[in-house]
Coordinates of C-alpha atoms and ligand atoms in Angstrom, one line a residue:
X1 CA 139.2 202.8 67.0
X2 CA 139.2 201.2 63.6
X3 CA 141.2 199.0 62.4
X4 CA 141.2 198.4 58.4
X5 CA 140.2 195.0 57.7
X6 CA 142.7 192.9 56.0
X7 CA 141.2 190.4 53.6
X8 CA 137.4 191.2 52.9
X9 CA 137.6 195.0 52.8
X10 CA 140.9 195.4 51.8
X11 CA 139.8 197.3 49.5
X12 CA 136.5 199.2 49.9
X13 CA 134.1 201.5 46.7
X14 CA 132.3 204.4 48.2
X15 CA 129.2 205.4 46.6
X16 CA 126.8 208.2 47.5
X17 CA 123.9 206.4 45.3
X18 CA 123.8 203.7 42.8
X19 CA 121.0 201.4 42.0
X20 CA 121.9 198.1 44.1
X21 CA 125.4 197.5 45.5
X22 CA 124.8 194.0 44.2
X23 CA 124.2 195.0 40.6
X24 CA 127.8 197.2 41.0
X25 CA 129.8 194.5 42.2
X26 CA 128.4 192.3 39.1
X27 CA 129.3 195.5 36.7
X28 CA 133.0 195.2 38.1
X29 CA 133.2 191.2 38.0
X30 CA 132.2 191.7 34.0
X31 CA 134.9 193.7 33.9
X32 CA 137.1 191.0 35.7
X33 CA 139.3 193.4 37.2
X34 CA 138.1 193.2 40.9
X35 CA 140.3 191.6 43.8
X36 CA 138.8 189.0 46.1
X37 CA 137.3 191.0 49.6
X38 CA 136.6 194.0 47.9
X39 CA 133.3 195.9 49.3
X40 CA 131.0 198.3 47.3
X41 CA 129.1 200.4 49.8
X42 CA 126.7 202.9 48.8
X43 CA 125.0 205.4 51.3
X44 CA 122.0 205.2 49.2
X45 CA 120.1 202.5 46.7
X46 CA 117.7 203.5 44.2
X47 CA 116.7 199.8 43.5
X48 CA 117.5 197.9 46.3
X49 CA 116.8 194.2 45.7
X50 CA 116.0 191.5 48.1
X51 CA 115.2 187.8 48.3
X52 CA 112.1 186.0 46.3
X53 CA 112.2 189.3 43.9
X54 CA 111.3 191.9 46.6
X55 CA 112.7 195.7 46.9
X56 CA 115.1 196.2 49.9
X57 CA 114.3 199.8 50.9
X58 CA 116.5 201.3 53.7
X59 CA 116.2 205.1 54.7
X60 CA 119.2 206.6 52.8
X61 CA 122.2 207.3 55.0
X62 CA 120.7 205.6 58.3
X63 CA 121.8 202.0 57.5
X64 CA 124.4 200.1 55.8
X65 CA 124.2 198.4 52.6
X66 CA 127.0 196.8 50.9
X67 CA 128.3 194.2 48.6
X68 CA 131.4 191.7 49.0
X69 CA 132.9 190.0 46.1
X70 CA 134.4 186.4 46.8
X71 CA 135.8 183.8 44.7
X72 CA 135.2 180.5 46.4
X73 CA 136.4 178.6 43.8
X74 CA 137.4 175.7 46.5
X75 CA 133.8 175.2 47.3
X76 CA 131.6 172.2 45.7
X77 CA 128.7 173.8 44.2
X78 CA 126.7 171.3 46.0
X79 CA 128.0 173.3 49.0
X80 CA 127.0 176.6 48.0
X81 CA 124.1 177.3 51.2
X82 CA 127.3 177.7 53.1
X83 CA 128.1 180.9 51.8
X84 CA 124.5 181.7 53.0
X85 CA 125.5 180.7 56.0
X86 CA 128.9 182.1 56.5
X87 CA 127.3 185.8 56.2
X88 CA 124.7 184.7 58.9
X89 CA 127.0 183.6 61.1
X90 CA 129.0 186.8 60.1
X91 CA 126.3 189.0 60.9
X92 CA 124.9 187.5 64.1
X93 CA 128.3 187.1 65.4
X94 CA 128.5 190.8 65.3
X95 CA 125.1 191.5 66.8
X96 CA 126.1 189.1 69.8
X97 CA 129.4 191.1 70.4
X98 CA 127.7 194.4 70.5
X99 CA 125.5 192.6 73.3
X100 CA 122.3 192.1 71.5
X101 CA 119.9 190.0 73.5
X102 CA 118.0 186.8 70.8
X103 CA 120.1 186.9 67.6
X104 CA 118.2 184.3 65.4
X105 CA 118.8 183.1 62.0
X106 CA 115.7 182.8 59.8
X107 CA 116.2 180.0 57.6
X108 CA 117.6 180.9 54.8
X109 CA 119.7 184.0 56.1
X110 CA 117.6 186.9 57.6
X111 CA 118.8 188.1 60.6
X112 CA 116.0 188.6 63.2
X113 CA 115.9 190.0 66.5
X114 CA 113.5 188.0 68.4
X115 CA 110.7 188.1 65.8
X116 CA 111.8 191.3 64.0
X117 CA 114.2 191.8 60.9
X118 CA 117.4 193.4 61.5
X119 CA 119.5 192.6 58.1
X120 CA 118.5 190.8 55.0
X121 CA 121.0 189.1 52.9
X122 CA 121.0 188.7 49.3
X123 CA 123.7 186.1 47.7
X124 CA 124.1 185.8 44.0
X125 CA 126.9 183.1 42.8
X126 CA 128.1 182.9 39.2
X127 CA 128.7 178.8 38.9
X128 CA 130.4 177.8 35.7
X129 CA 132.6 174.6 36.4
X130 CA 133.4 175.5 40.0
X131 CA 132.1 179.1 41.8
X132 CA 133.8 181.0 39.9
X133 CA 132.2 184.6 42.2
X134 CA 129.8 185.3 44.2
X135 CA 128.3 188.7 45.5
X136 CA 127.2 188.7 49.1
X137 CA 124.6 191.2 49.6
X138 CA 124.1 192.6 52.7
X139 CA 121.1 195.3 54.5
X140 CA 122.1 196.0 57.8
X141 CA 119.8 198.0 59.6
X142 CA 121.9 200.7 61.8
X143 CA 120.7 204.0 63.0
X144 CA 116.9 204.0 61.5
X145 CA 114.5 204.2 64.2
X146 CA 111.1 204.2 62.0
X147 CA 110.0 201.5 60.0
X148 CA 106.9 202.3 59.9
X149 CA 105.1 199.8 61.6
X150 CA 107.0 196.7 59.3
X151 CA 108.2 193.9 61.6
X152 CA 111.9 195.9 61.9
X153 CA 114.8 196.8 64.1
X154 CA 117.9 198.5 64.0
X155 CA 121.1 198.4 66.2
X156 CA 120.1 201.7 67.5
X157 CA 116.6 200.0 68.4
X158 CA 118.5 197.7 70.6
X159 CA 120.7 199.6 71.8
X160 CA 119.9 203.2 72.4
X161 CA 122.7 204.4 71.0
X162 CA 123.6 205.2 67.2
X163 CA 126.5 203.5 65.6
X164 CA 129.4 205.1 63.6
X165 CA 128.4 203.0 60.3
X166 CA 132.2 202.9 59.4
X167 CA 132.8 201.0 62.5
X168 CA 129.9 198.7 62.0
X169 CA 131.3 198.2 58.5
X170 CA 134.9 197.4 59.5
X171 CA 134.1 194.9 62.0
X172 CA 131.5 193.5 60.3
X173 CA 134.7 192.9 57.3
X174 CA 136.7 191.3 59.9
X175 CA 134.2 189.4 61.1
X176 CA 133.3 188.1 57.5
X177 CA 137.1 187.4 57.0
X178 CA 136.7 185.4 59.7
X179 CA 134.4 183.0 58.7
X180 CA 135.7 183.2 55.2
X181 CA 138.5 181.4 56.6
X182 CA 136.5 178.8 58.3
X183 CA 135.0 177.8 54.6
X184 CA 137.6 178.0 53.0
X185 CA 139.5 175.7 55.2
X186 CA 137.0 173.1 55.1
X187 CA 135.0 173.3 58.6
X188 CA 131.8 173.4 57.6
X189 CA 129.9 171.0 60.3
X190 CA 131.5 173.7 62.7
X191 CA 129.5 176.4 61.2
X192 CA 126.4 174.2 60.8
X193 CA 126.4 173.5 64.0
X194 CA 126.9 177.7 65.3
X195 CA 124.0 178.1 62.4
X196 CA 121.5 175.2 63.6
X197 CA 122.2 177.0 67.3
X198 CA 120.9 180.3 65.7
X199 CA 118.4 178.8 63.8
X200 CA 114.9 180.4 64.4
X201 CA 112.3 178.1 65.7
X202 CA 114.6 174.9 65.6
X203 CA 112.5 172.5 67.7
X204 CA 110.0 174.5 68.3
X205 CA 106.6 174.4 67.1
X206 CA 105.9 177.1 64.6
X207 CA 103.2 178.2 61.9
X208 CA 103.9 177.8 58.4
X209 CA 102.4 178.0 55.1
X210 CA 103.3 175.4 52.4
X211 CA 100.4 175.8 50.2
X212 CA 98.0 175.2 53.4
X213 CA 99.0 176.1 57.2
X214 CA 99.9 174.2 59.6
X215 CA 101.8 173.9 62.8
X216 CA 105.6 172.2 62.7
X217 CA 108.4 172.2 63.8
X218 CA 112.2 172.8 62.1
X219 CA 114.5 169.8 63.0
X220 CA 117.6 171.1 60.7
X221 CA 118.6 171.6 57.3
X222 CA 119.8 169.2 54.7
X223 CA 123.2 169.3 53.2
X224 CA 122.0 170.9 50.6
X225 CA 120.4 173.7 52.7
X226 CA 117.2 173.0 52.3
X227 CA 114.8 173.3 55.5
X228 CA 113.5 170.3 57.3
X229 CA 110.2 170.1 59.1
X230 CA 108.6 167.4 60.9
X231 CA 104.7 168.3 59.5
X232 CA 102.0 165.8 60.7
X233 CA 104.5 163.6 62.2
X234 CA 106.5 163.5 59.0
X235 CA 110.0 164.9 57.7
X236 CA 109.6 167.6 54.8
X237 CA 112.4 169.0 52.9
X238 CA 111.9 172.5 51.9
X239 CA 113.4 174.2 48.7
X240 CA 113.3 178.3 49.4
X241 CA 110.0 179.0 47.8
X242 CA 107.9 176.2 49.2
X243 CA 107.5 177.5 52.5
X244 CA 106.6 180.7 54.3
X245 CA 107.1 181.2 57.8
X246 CA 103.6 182.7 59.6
X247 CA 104.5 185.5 61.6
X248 CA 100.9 186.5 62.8
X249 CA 100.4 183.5 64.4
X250 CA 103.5 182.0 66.5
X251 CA 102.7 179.9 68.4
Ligands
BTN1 C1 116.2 190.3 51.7 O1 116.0 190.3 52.9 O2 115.2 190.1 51.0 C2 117.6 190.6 51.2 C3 117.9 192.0 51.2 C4 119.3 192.3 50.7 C5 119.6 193.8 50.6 C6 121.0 194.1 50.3 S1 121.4 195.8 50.5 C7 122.9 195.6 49.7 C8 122.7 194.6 48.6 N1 122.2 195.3 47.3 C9 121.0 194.9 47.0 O3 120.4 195.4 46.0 N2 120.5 194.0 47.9 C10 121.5 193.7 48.9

């Protein structure tokens, strides 16, 4: 059964193909007609985007990929990393209810499953004197079983059993309502701590690469967001493109 979500989804734009959901939500806050919650979901994307510049390719139809608009205009821009991490919490939180065995968070917000990649996020905030928006982008991986050989799952991967992406999409609203609420009333060491909990390779040893590799480990974030590793027996503070996480080697 599904129940329309109330807040973030409350009011939902169907596309069959556009270029990048996040790139249509922007269009409509130009326009500055578009309530808080609403979604723009698009079965296809001709020009996906993703973190640090990259594409965001998803097979079109299999997966979900979708856009909320907020407003958190109660949120110190200094506080900003906790809209990324409101949308990771979001998105785990639904993985763990559908049973879905090592949910990790991969600073800054990619969902992984164990080691592979189950939904990217992509947040883009409009700051003027306060937030005034911000677009929360999201790939969700859903009923794509190929990904041809990239370090990839899907719920259906997991699972063995394809989702109803509607459902997926619903839930996941409610779920994002959820933690909306937690923000916006303030209880943000609460979902630092549920983040630092899902935090991939907090205190353990890992590789990295800040300009030469080495072997750390993540002790937590700062409040700004940015990563912390103990490297050589010291405390580094990471800014998101000073360090790259090496996969081929964990330790
Ligand atoms: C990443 O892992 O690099 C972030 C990927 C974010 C992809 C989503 S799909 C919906 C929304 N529209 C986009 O163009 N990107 C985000």
């Amino acid at each position: 059964m599904t129940v329309k979500p109330r807040f973030i989804g409350s009011k939902i734009h169907r596309l069959e193909i556009c270029e990048s959901t996040n790139d249509e939500a922007a269009k409509l806050l130009r326009g500055g007609d578009v309530q808080e919650g609403t979604i723009i979901v698009s079965n296809e994307q001709k020009n996906g985007r993703g973190q640090r510049g990259n594409d965001w390719s998803a097979f079109p139809g299999q997966n979900l990929t979708f856009s909320v608009v907020v407003k958190p205009v109660f949120l110190k821009i200094q506080d900003q990393f906790y809209l990324n991490i409101l949308v990771a919490l979001a998105v785990s939180d639904l993985l763990i209810d559908l049973k879905i065995k090592n949910v990790k968070v991969k600073w800054p917000n990619d969902i992984l499953v164990g080691t592979k990649k189950i939904c990217g996020i992509l947040i883009e905030n409009t700051v003027r004197k306060v937030l005034d928006s911000s677009v929360l982008g999201i790939g969700l991986n859903v009923n794509q079983v190929d990904f041809e050989g990239l370090r990839a799952t899907s719920i259906v991967n997991e699972l063995d059993i394809e989702s109803d992406k509607e459902v997926v999409l619903y839930n996941l609203a409610s779920l994002l309502g959820k933690r909306y609420e937690q923000l916006r009333t303030g209880e943000l060491s609460v979902m630092k701590n549920d983040y630092l909990r899902r935090l991939y390779g907090m205190n353990h040893a890992l590789k990295f690469d800040d300009g030469e590799q080495f072997s750390g480990e993540i002790v937590g974030i700062s409040d700004y967001g940015q990563l912390q590793i103990v490297k050589s027996g010291k405390l580094k503070t990471y800014n998101m493109q000073e360090v790259k996480f090496r996969f081929d080697q964990i330790l």
